Amino acid sequence: MSRRVYLHVGAPKTGTTYVQDRLALNADALRRHRYAYPVGPHPDMFLAALDVVQRPWGGLRPQAEGEWAALVERTRRARGTVVLSHEILAGASPTEARNAMADLSFAEVHVVYSARDLARQVAAEWQEQLKHRRKVSFATFLRQLQESDPRRSHRWFWRVQGLPGVLDRWGHGLPPERIHLVTVPQPGAPYGALWRRFCTAVGMDPEWAPLDSERRNPSIGVAESTLIRKLNARLKKAGMASEDYRALVRQLVVHETLAHRPRMKPVTLPPEAFDWAEEITEGWEDWVRASGVDVIGDLEDLRPVRPAPGTRWHDPDDPKPRDVASAALDALEALALEAARRAEPPEPPLTRAARLARLLKR
C-alpha cells in the first residue's frame, strides 16, 4: 500500500494548536515535499473531528455533519503523505475510532498521539472545561478524577488523556511500529523541541515548514480561573447563547485578555496529589514499554515534576479577592471596549439638523 496517512489524535493541551497552525501556515511548502495537510475550506479540522466523536459541543454538532467524509475525500485525492490532526479525536469511542479508521483504509494509517505529564494536564484540562462553560471547582474536579478508574471511566478527561485507552482505541489492529507516542518536553526544553519530535513521528524534515506559528492555547491563573467559573454560573442563569459565549468570554475575555495578564499564579496540583499522579504515570510507562509502540522523546517527560520544597501552593478555589477583582476589571475593560467598537456611531449633528429641516419642509 503506497499511500500513507498520519492521524494525529491529540491529546488536548499538548501543543496541538501550535502544531496544527504550523502545518497550515506551511501547507504550500509541504506540498513541494509531497506532504499534504488538507484542511479544505476551514482553518483547521475541528468540525471533521467533531463529526467523528459525535458530541454536542455547544450547539456546533449540526455544522459538523458530513465534514469527516469531506476530509476523507480530500485525503483520498491528495498526493503523497497526508497528515490529519485534531485533539478531540482522542475522545472517540471504540466504535467511532474503528469507523474512522475504516474510512481511511485505502491508505497505510499511522496513529500519532502526543502526551504530557499528568500533573500539568489535570490543571490544564480543568481550565479548558471552564472555557467550555463548566463551573466545577478544582477540588471537585480533582476528586472526581482520583475516584474514577482511568481505563473504565467515561469522563472526558480520561477519554482524551488516558494514554493506554486512547492508543487501544485508535491503534486497535495496527502493528506497534505504526503507533507513535510523542512525549511533550518538560519546561526548560530547547525551543522547538516538540515540533521536531512531531516531525520525527510523521517522517518529515522540520525545515520543510519554515514559517513559525504564534498561535497558542494559553493557560490562565488561579484568580482568573475563579473569575471565569463564577461568571459561567451567572451566564448560565442569564441564558447566554453558546455562540455569544464563544466570542465574548472564551475568545475575548480568556484568550485575548486574561491569558496575557502578568504575574499570574499558576494552577497546579496540590502537593498531596502527586503520589496519585505518579502511580498512574508508572502504570502508563509500563504499558508503553510492553506494547512496543514507537516512542519519540523520553518517557521520563511524562513523570510529574514535584514543586521545590517550601513552594507555596495556591488553592485555585480560594484566591485573594483583590486578585479576582483585578482580573474582573481587565475583563470588564475588554468587554466595554468591544461594546463600543460594535455600537453604531452616533449620527453627526449636521446630519440630524439636515433631516429635521427636510421634515419641516413637508
mmCIF file of C-alpha atoms in Angstrom:
data_model
loop_
_atom_site.group_PDB
_atom_site.id
_atom_site.type_symbol
_atom_site.label_atom_id
_atom_site.label_comp_id
_atom_site.label_asym_id
_atom_site.label_seq_id
_atom_site.Cartn_x
_atom_site.Cartn_y
_atom_site.Cartn_z
ATOM 1 C CA MET A 1 0.000 0.000 0.000
ATOM 2 C CA SER A 2 1.763 3.148 -1.214
ATOM 3 C CA ARG A 3 -0.415 5.826 0.370
ATOM 4 C CA ARG A 4 0.418 6.838 3.932
ATOM 5 C CA VAL A 5 -1.718 8.847 6.359
ATOM 6 C CA TYR A 6 -0.546 10.063 9.754
ATOM 7 C CA LEU A 7 -3.561 10.552 12.005
ATOM 8 C CA HIS A 8 -2.698 12.770 14.989
ATOM 9 C CA VAL A 9 -5.472 12.228 17.541
ATOM 10 C CA GLY A 10 -4.386 14.522 20.393
ATOM 11 C CA ALA A 11 -4.219 14.795 23.320
ATOM 12 C CA PRO A 12 -5.650 18.231 24.117
ATOM 13 C CA LYS A 13 -3.257 20.661 25.811
ATOM 14 C CA THR A 14 -0.135 19.051 24.334
ATOM 15 C CA GLY A 15 0.830 21.807 21.912
ATOM 16 C CA THR A 16 -1.671 20.685 19.288
ATOM 17 C CA THR A 17 -2.781 24.241 18.474
ATOM 18 C CA TYR A 18 0.794 25.181 17.643
ATOM 19 C CA VAL A 19 1.429 22.043 15.580
ATOM 20 C CA GLN A 20 -1.773 22.397 13.578
ATOM 21 C CA ASP A 21 -1.232 26.079 12.871
ATOM 22 C CA ARG A 22 2.332 25.497 11.726
ATOM 23 C CA LEU A 23 1.179 22.740 9.385
ATOM 24 C CA ALA A 24 -1.476 25.057 7.936
ATOM 25 C CA LEU A 25 0.907 28.011 7.546
ATOM 26 C CA ASN A 26 3.358 25.840 5.622
ATOM 27 C CA ALA A 27 0.876 23.809 3.577
ATOM 28 C CA ASP A 28 2.216 25.099 0.235
ATOM 29 C CA ALA A 29 5.831 24.448 1.212
ATOM 30 C CA LEU A 30 4.973 20.969 2.462
ATOM 31 C CA ARG A 31 3.271 20.076 -0.819
ATOM 32 C CA ARG A 32 6.596 20.590 -2.579
ATOM 33 C CA HIS A 33 7.903 17.744 -0.425
ATOM 34 C CA ARG A 34 4.809 15.604 -1.126
ATOM 35 C CA TYR A 35 3.196 16.205 2.271
ATOM 36 C CA ALA A 36 -0.427 17.357 2.467
ATOM 37 C CA TYR A 37 -2.389 18.931 5.294
ATOM 38 C CA PRO A 38 -5.856 19.039 3.652
ATOM 39 C CA VAL A 39 -7.891 21.376 5.871
ATOM 40 C CA GLY A 40 -10.114 22.430 2.966
ATOM 41 C CA PRO A 41 -12.391 25.460 3.464
ATOM 42 C CA HIS A 42 -11.812 25.602 7.237
ATOM 43 C CA PRO A 43 -8.807 26.888 9.192
ATOM 44 C CA ASP A 44 -8.461 23.544 10.983
ATOM 45 C CA MET A 45 -10.002 20.079 11.237
ATOM 46 C CA PHE A 46 -12.217 20.703 14.260
ATOM 47 C CA LEU A 47 -15.557 20.155 12.519
ATOM 48 C CA ALA A 48 -14.340 16.964 10.862
ATOM 49 C CA ALA A 49 -13.158 15.653 14.232
ATOM 50 C CA LEU A 50 -16.448 16.651 15.854
ATOM 51 C CA ASP A 51 -18.230 14.691 13.124
ATOM 52 C CA VAL A 52 -16.295 11.637 14.299
ATOM 53 C CA VAL A 53 -16.773 11.960 18.059
ATOM 54 C CA GLN A 54 -20.488 12.868 17.861
ATOM 55 C CA ARG A 55 -20.638 15.298 20.792
ATOM 56 C CA PRO A 56 -22.979 18.339 21.080
ATOM 57 C CA TRP A 57 -20.109 20.809 21.652
ATOM 58 C CA GLY A 58 -22.150 23.897 22.458
ATOM 59 C CA GLY A 59 -24.576 23.507 19.583
ATOM 60 C CA LEU A 60 -21.920 23.089 16.876
ATOM 61 C CA ARG A 61 -22.764 19.449 16.131
ATOM 62 C CA PRO A 62 -25.121 20.214 13.169
ATOM 63 C CA GLN A 63 -22.372 22.221 11.459
ATOM 64 C CA ALA A 64 -20.104 19.174 11.580
ATOM 65 C CA GLU A 65 -22.418 16.914 9.601
ATOM 66 C CA GLY A 66 -20.553 15.467 6.615
ATOM 67 C CA GLU A 67 -17.246 17.193 7.444
ATOM 68 C CA TRP A 68 -15.371 13.965 8.165
ATOM 69 C CA ALA A 69 -16.466 12.431 4.872
ATOM 70 C CA ALA A 70 -15.300 15.577 3.071
ATOM 71 C CA LEU A 71 -11.917 15.411 4.822
ATOM 72 C CA VAL A 72 -11.550 11.741 3.898
ATOM 73 C CA GLU A 73 -12.269 12.583 0.280
ATOM 74 C CA ARG A 74 -9.648 15.360 0.282
ATOM 75 C CA THR A 75 -7.233 12.864 1.822
ATOM 76 C CA ARG A 76 -8.004 10.335 -0.895
ATOM 77 C CA ARG A 77 -7.297 12.907 -3.615
ATOM 78 C CA ALA A 78 -4.142 14.325 -2.030
ATOM 79 C CA ARG A 79 -0.745 13.393 -3.405
ATOM 80 C CA GLY A 80 1.961 11.965 -1.233
ATOM 81 C CA THR A 81 1.837 11.606 2.543
ATOM 82 C CA VAL A 82 -1.112 13.137 4.395
ATOM 83 C CA VAL A 83 -1.158 14.494 7.946
ATOM 84 C CA LEU A 84 -4.506 14.795 9.738
ATOM 85 C CA SER A 85 -4.699 16.346 13.194
ATOM 86 C CA HIS A 86 -7.191 17.300 15.825
ATOM 87 C CA GLU A 87 -7.040 16.721 19.552
ATOM 88 C CA ILE A 88 -10.699 15.929 20.222
ATOM 89 C CA LEU A 89 -10.297 12.748 18.180
ATOM 90 C CA ALA A 90 -8.692 11.291 21.308
ATOM 91 C CA GLY A 91 -12.173 11.193 22.850
ATOM 92 C CA ALA A 92 -13.634 8.869 20.230
ATOM 93 C CA SER A 93 -15.360 5.715 21.402
ATOM 94 C CA PRO A 94 -14.082 2.335 20.164
ATOM 95 C CA THR A 95 -16.815 2.252 17.516
ATOM 96 C CA GLU A 96 -16.160 5.828 16.391
ATOM 97 C CA ALA A 97 -12.430 5.192 16.122
ATOM 98 C CA ARG A 98 -12.968 1.935 14.275
ATOM 99 C CA ASN A 99 -15.318 3.589 11.768
ATOM 100 C CA ALA A 100 -12.914 6.461 11.150
ATOM 101 C CA MET A 101 -10.024 4.074 10.575
ATOM 102 C CA ALA A 102 -12.150 2.053 8.159
ATOM 103 C CA ASP A 103 -12.841 5.231 6.182
ATOM 104 C CA LEU A 104 -9.080 5.645 5.750
ATOM 105 C CA SER A 105 -8.427 2.008 4.845
ATOM 106 C CA PHE A 106 -7.314 3.000 1.330
ATOM 107 C CA ALA A 107 -4.021 4.121 2.936
ATOM 108 C CA GLU A 108 -1.432 2.851 5.383
ATOM 109 C CA VAL A 109 -2.588 4.676 8.510
ATOM 110 C CA HIS A 110 -0.219 5.586 11.324
ATOM 111 C CA VAL A 111 -1.648 6.869 14.615
ATOM 112 C CA VAL A 112 0.195 9.669 16.415
ATOM 113 C CA TYR A 113 -0.589 10.625 19.994
ATOM 114 C CA SER A 114 1.147 13.345 21.984
ATOM 115 C CA ALA A 115 1.140 13.133 25.777
ATOM 116 C CA ARG A 116 2.185 15.461 28.588
ATOM 117 C CA ASP A 117 2.738 14.824 32.276
ATOM 118 C CA LEU A 118 -0.435 14.219 34.266
ATOM 119 C CA ALA A 119 0.146 16.970 36.832
ATOM 120 C CA ARG A 120 0.127 19.682 34.164
ATOM 121 C CA GLN A 121 -2.724 18.045 32.263
ATOM 122 C CA VAL A 122 -5.110 17.995 35.230
ATOM 123 C CA ALA A 123 -4.699 21.741 35.736
ATOM 124 C CA ALA A 124 -4.879 22.476 32.009
ATOM 125 C CA GLU A 125 -7.981 20.359 31.381
ATOM 126 C CA TRP A 126 -9.815 21.919 34.328
ATOM 127 C CA GLN A 127 -9.201 25.354 32.836
ATOM 128 C CA GLU A 128 -10.244 24.098 29.412
ATOM 129 C CA GLN A 129 -13.542 22.908 30.858
ATOM 130 C CA LEU A 130 -14.080 26.348 32.392
ATOM 131 C CA LYS A 131 -13.672 27.791 28.894
ATOM 132 C CA HIS A 132 -16.495 25.479 27.813
ATOM 133 C CA ARG A 133 -18.928 26.949 30.347
ATOM 134 C CA ARG A 134 -18.318 24.462 33.169
ATOM 135 C CA LYS A 135 -18.356 25.740 36.742
ATOM 136 C CA VAL A 136 -16.961 22.806 38.703
ATOM 137 C CA SER A 137 -14.440 23.668 41.404
ATOM 138 C CA PHE A 138 -10.871 22.450 41.089
ATOM 139 C CA ALA A 139 -11.194 20.383 44.275
ATOM 140 C CA THR A 140 -14.290 18.604 42.946
ATOM 141 C CA PHE A 141 -12.730 18.081 39.512
ATOM 142 C CA LEU A 142 -9.611 16.530 41.043
ATOM 143 C CA ARG A 143 -11.580 14.378 43.483
ATOM 144 C CA GLN A 144 -13.734 13.009 40.653
ATOM 145 C CA LEU A 145 -10.615 12.028 38.729
ATOM 146 C CA GLN A 146 -9.000 10.410 41.738
ATOM 147 C CA GLU A 147 -12.126 8.378 42.464
ATOM 148 C CA SER A 148 -12.521 7.092 38.901
ATOM 149 C CA ASP A 149 -10.722 4.320 37.027
ATOM 150 C CA PRO A 150 -8.772 5.823 34.094
ATOM 151 C CA ARG A 151 -9.290 2.696 31.949
ATOM 152 C CA ARG A 152 -13.031 2.371 32.563
ATOM 153 C CA SER A 153 -14.249 5.893 33.203
ATOM 154 C CA HIS A 154 -16.351 7.716 30.610
ATOM 155 C CA ARG A 155 -15.196 11.109 31.857
ATOM 156 C CA TRP A 156 -13.929 13.304 29.065
ATOM 157 C CA PHE A 157 -10.600 13.806 30.853
ATOM 158 C CA TRP A 158 -9.759 10.114 30.835
ATOM 159 C CA ARG A 159 -11.196 9.639 27.341
ATOM 160 C CA VAL A 160 -8.650 12.079 25.919
ATOM 161 C CA GLN A 161 -5.791 11.935 28.451
ATOM 162 C CA GLY A 162 -5.805 8.254 29.378
ATOM 163 C CA LEU A 163 -2.817 7.195 27.290
ATOM 164 C CA PRO A 164 -3.377 3.397 27.155
ATOM 165 C CA GLY A 165 -7.091 3.797 26.457
ATOM 166 C CA VAL A 166 -6.600 6.231 23.574
ATOM 167 C CA LEU A 167 -3.938 4.089 21.916
ATOM 168 C CA ASP A 168 -6.005 0.935 22.454
ATOM 169 C CA ARG A 169 -8.983 2.511 20.672
ATOM 170 C CA TRP A 170 -7.126 4.148 17.794
ATOM 171 C CA GLY A 171 -4.364 1.583 17.440
ATOM 172 C CA HIS A 172 -6.598 -1.474 17.501
ATOM 173 C CA GLY A 173 -5.313 -3.939 14.932
ATOM 174 C CA LEU A 174 -2.273 -1.853 13.985
ATOM 175 C CA PRO A 175 1.275 -3.162 14.370
ATOM 176 C CA PRO A 176 3.109 -1.272 17.125
ATOM 177 C CA GLU A 177 5.533 0.314 14.659
ATOM 178 C CA ARG A 178 2.583 2.254 13.197
ATOM 179 C CA ILE A 179 1.620 3.747 16.569
ATOM 180 C CA HIS A 180 3.739 6.749 17.540
ATOM 181 C CA LEU A 181 3.789 8.302 21.017
ATOM 182 C CA VAL A 182 5.252 11.813 21.184
ATOM 183 C CA THR A 183 6.144 12.962 24.682
ATOM 184 C CA VAL A 184 5.843 16.686 25.371
ATOM 185 C CA PRO A 185 9.087 18.105 26.779
ATOM 186 C CA GLN A 186 9.152 19.462 30.289
ATOM 187 C CA PRO A 187 9.508 23.243 30.798
ATOM 188 C CA GLY A 188 13.015 24.435 30.039
ATOM 189 C CA ALA A 189 13.493 22.268 26.959
ATOM 190 C CA PRO A 190 15.026 23.957 23.896
ATOM 191 C CA TYR A 191 12.578 25.939 21.778
ATOM 192 C CA GLY A 192 11.062 23.849 19.017
ATOM 193 C CA ALA A 193 11.688 20.504 20.713
ATOM 194 C CA LEU A 194 8.032 19.456 20.473
ATOM 195 C CA TRP A 195 7.839 20.440 16.803
ATOM 196 C CA ARG A 196 10.937 18.419 15.997
ATOM 197 C CA ARG A 197 9.545 15.403 17.835
ATOM 198 C CA PHE A 198 6.264 15.664 15.971
ATOM 199 C CA CYS A 199 8.094 15.871 12.640
ATOM 200 C CA THR A 200 10.053 12.753 13.537
ATOM 201 C CA ALA A 201 6.793 10.927 14.233
ATOM 202 C CA VAL A 202 5.365 11.795 10.802
ATOM 203 C CA GLY A 203 8.642 11.316 8.918
ATOM 204 C CA MET A 204 9.005 14.976 7.999
ATOM 205 C CA ASP A 205 12.019 17.284 7.990
ATOM 206 C CA PRO A 206 11.262 20.195 10.383
ATOM 207 C CA GLU A 207 12.882 22.598 7.905
ATOM 208 C CA TRP A 208 10.205 21.831 5.338
ATOM 209 C CA ALA A 209 7.862 24.048 7.386
ATOM 210 C CA PRO A 210 9.962 27.207 7.972
ATOM 211 C CA LEU A 211 7.119 29.539 8.946
ATOM 212 C CA ASP A 212 6.721 29.549 12.711
ATOM 213 C CA SER A 213 3.353 29.811 14.423
ATOM 214 C CA GLU A 214 2.402 32.363 17.034
ATOM 215 C CA ARG A 215 -0.833 30.598 17.953
ATOM 216 C CA ARG A 216 -1.071 29.103 21.406
ATOM 217 C CA ASN A 217 -3.833 27.835 23.653
ATOM 218 C CA PRO A 218 -2.625 29.661 26.773
ATOM 219 C CA SER A 219 -3.462 28.940 30.376
ATOM 220 C CA ILE A 220 -4.772 31.395 32.937
ATOM 221 C CA GLY A 221 -4.030 31.766 36.633
ATOM 222 C CA VAL A 222 -5.770 30.987 39.892
ATOM 223 C CA ALA A 223 -7.669 34.291 40.202
ATOM 224 C CA GLU A 224 -8.585 34.345 36.520
ATOM 225 C CA SER A 225 -9.959 30.801 36.692
ATOM 226 C CA THR A 226 -12.127 31.676 39.688
ATOM 227 C CA LEU A 227 -13.481 34.680 37.819
ATOM 228 C CA ILE A 228 -14.489 32.581 34.802
ATOM 229 C CA ARG A 229 -16.011 29.862 36.976
ATOM 230 C CA LYS A 230 -18.211 32.370 38.789
ATOM 231 C CA LEU A 231 -19.064 34.160 35.552
ATOM 232 C CA ASN A 232 -20.138 30.863 33.987
ATOM 233 C CA ALA A 233 -22.657 30.333 36.778
ATOM 234 C CA ARG A 234 -24.110 33.811 36.220
ATOM 235 C CA LEU A 235 -24.271 33.477 32.445
ATOM 236 C CA LYS A 236 -25.949 30.089 32.624
ATOM 237 C CA LYS A 237 -28.762 31.620 34.659
ATOM 238 C CA ALA A 238 -28.934 34.529 32.217
ATOM 239 C CA GLY A 239 -29.261 32.146 29.270
ATOM 240 C CA MET A 240 -26.358 33.446 27.201
ATOM 241 C CA ALA A 241 -26.217 31.832 23.759
ATOM 242 C CA SER A 242 -23.314 29.481 23.045
ATOM 243 C CA GLU A 243 -22.076 31.462 20.052
ATOM 244 C CA ASP A 244 -22.004 34.673 22.103
ATOM 245 C CA TYR A 245 -20.134 32.909 24.889
ATOM 246 C CA ARG A 246 -17.507 31.600 22.461
ATOM 247 C CA ALA A 247 -16.892 35.054 21.001
ATOM 248 C CA LEU A 248 -17.083 37.209 24.102
ATOM 249 C CA VAL A 249 -15.962 35.034 27.013
ATOM 250 C CA ARG A 250 -13.747 32.305 25.599
ATOM 251 C CA GLN A 251 -12.072 34.346 22.891
ATOM 252 C CA LEU A 252 -12.139 37.964 24.040
ATOM 253 C CA VAL A 253 -12.031 37.637 27.823
ATOM 254 C CA VAL A 254 -9.979 34.463 28.271
ATOM 255 C CA HIS A 255 -7.703 34.121 25.240
ATOM 256 C CA GLU A 256 -7.168 37.767 24.355
ATOM 257 C CA THR A 257 -7.275 39.369 27.805
ATOM 258 C CA LEU A 258 -6.852 37.218 30.910
ATOM 259 C CA ALA A 259 -4.256 34.898 29.360
ATOM 260 C CA HIS A 260 -1.925 37.871 28.922
ATOM 261 C CA ARG A 261 -2.089 39.213 32.458
ATOM 262 C CA PRO A 262 1.360 39.437 34.075
ATOM 263 C CA ARG A 263 2.440 37.615 37.216
ATOM 264 C CA MET A 264 -0.455 35.172 37.331
ATOM 265 C CA LYS A 265 -0.341 32.444 39.957
ATOM 266 C CA PRO A 266 -0.436 29.163 38.020
ATOM 267 C CA VAL A 267 -2.961 26.426 38.701
ATOM 268 C CA THR A 268 -1.093 23.360 39.958
ATOM 269 C CA LEU A 269 -1.800 20.079 41.700
ATOM 270 C CA PRO A 270 -1.854 20.199 45.494
ATOM 271 C CA PRO A 271 1.287 18.569 46.898
ATOM 272 C CA GLU A 272 -0.627 15.609 48.327
ATOM 273 C CA ALA A 273 -1.939 14.650 44.851
ATOM 274 C CA PHE A 274 1.463 13.924 43.337
ATOM 275 C CA ASP A 275 1.623 10.385 44.706
ATOM 276 C CA TRP A 276 -1.606 9.598 42.849
ATOM 277 C CA ALA A 277 -0.334 11.181 39.623
ATOM 278 C CA GLU A 278 2.968 9.323 39.826
ATOM 279 C CA GLU A 279 1.269 5.979 40.398
ATOM 280 C CA ILE A 280 -0.867 6.391 37.276
ATOM 281 C CA THR A 281 2.137 7.529 35.259
ATOM 282 C CA GLU A 282 4.153 4.479 36.278
ATOM 283 C CA GLY A 283 1.326 2.273 35.029
ATOM 284 C CA TRP A 284 1.291 4.119 31.715
ATOM 285 C CA GLU A 285 5.042 3.769 31.307
ATOM 286 C CA ASP A 286 4.808 0.029 31.937
ATOM 287 C CA TRP A 287 2.039 -0.233 29.338
ATOM 288 C CA VAL A 288 4.065 1.671 26.733
ATOM 289 C CA ARG A 289 7.152 -0.473 27.239
ATOM 290 C CA ALA A 290 5.127 -3.689 26.997
ATOM 291 C CA SER A 291 3.202 -2.515 23.921
ATOM 292 C CA GLY A 292 6.259 -1.865 21.777
ATOM 293 C CA VAL A 293 4.832 1.337 20.292
ATOM 294 C CA ASP A 294 7.250 3.850 18.801
ATOM 295 C CA VAL A 295 8.230 6.476 21.397
ATOM 296 C CA ILE A 296 9.570 9.825 20.215
ATOM 297 C CA GLY A 297 11.071 11.717 23.126
ATOM 298 C CA ASP A 298 11.655 10.463 26.636
ATOM 299 C CA LEU A 299 9.131 8.615 28.797
ATOM 300 C CA GLU A 300 10.626 10.476 31.749
ATOM 301 C CA ASP A 301 8.935 13.610 30.357
ATOM 302 C CA LEU A 302 5.625 12.072 31.438
ATOM 303 C CA ARG A 303 6.634 11.991 35.101
ATOM 304 C CA PRO A 304 5.054 14.797 37.162
ATOM 305 C CA VAL A 305 7.621 17.247 38.491
ATOM 306 C CA ARG A 306 7.054 17.933 42.164
ATOM 307 C CA PRO A 307 7.367 21.527 43.333
ATOM 308 C CA ALA A 308 10.547 22.520 45.101
ATOM 309 C CA PRO A 309 10.475 22.151 48.903
ATOM 310 C CA GLY A 310 8.922 25.173 50.531
ATOM 311 C CA THR A 311 6.986 26.211 47.437
ATOM 312 C CA ARG A 312 3.639 27.693 48.416
ATOM 313 C CA TRP A 313 0.624 26.085 46.801
ATOM 314 C CA HIS A 314 -2.126 28.488 45.703
ATOM 315 C CA ASP A 315 -5.598 26.977 46.055
ATOM 316 C CA PRO A 316 -7.419 27.523 42.718
ATOM 317 C CA ASP A 317 -10.733 27.663 44.591
ATOM 318 C CA ASP A 318 -9.646 30.285 47.103
ATOM 319 C CA PRO A 319 -7.668 33.141 45.520
ATOM 320 C CA LYS A 320 -7.274 36.540 47.105
ATOM 321 C CA PRO A 321 -10.406 38.650 46.463
ATOM 322 C CA ARG A 322 -8.319 41.600 45.284
ATOM 323 C CA ASP A 323 -6.693 39.395 42.639
ATOM 324 C CA VAL A 324 -10.092 38.300 41.355
ATOM 325 C CA ALA A 325 -11.273 41.934 41.358
ATOM 326 C CA SER A 326 -8.228 42.968 39.346
ATOM 327 C CA ALA A 327 -8.890 40.241 36.778
ATOM 328 C CA ALA A 328 -12.554 41.272 36.640
ATOM 329 C CA LEU A 329 -11.602 44.870 35.868
ATOM 330 C CA ASP A 330 -9.415 43.733 32.995
ATOM 331 C CA ALA A 331 -12.260 41.613 31.649
ATOM 332 C CA LEU A 332 -14.755 44.454 32.066
ATOM 333 C CA GLU A 333 -12.439 46.863 30.246
ATOM 334 C CA ALA A 334 -12.107 44.457 27.311
ATOM 335 C CA LEU A 335 -15.872 43.941 27.118
ATOM 336 C CA ALA A 336 -16.568 47.694 27.329
ATOM 337 C CA LEU A 337 -14.143 48.410 24.503
ATOM 338 C CA GLU A 338 -15.682 45.646 22.418
ATOM 339 C CA ALA A 339 -19.179 47.008 23.069
ATOM 340 C CA ALA A 340 -18.043 50.476 21.978
ATOM 341 C CA ARG A 341 -16.470 49.029 18.836
ATOM 342 C CA ARG A 342 -19.647 47.192 17.908
ATOM 343 C CA ALA A 343 -22.001 50.101 18.644
ATOM 344 C CA GLU A 344 -23.271 52.136 15.730
ATOM 345 C CA PRO A 345 -21.597 55.549 15.624
ATOM 346 C CA PRO A 346 -23.848 58.392 16.741
ATOM 347 C CA GLU A 347 -25.415 60.380 13.971
ATOM 348 C CA PRO A 348 -23.420 63.590 13.343
ATOM 349 C CA PRO A 349 -25.204 66.806 14.487
ATOM 350 C CA LEU A 350 -25.315 68.263 10.966
ATOM 351 C CA THR A 351 -26.972 65.124 9.670
ATOM 352 C CA ARG A 352 -29.652 65.336 12.348
ATOM 353 C CA ALA A 353 -30.185 69.033 11.576
ATOM 354 C CA ALA A 354 -30.464 68.354 7.869
ATOM 355 C CA ARG A 355 -33.008 65.615 8.438
ATOM 356 C CA LEU A 356 -35.035 67.882 10.725
ATOM 357 C CA ALA A 357 -35.019 70.604 8.086
ATOM 358 C CA ARG A 358 -36.346 68.172 5.483
ATOM 359 C CA LEU A 359 -39.130 67.145 7.839
ATOM 360 C CA LEU A 360 -40.141 70.755 8.432
ATOM 361 C CA LYS A 361 -40.439 71.347 4.683
ATOM 362 C CA ARG A 362 -43.016 68.609 4.267
#
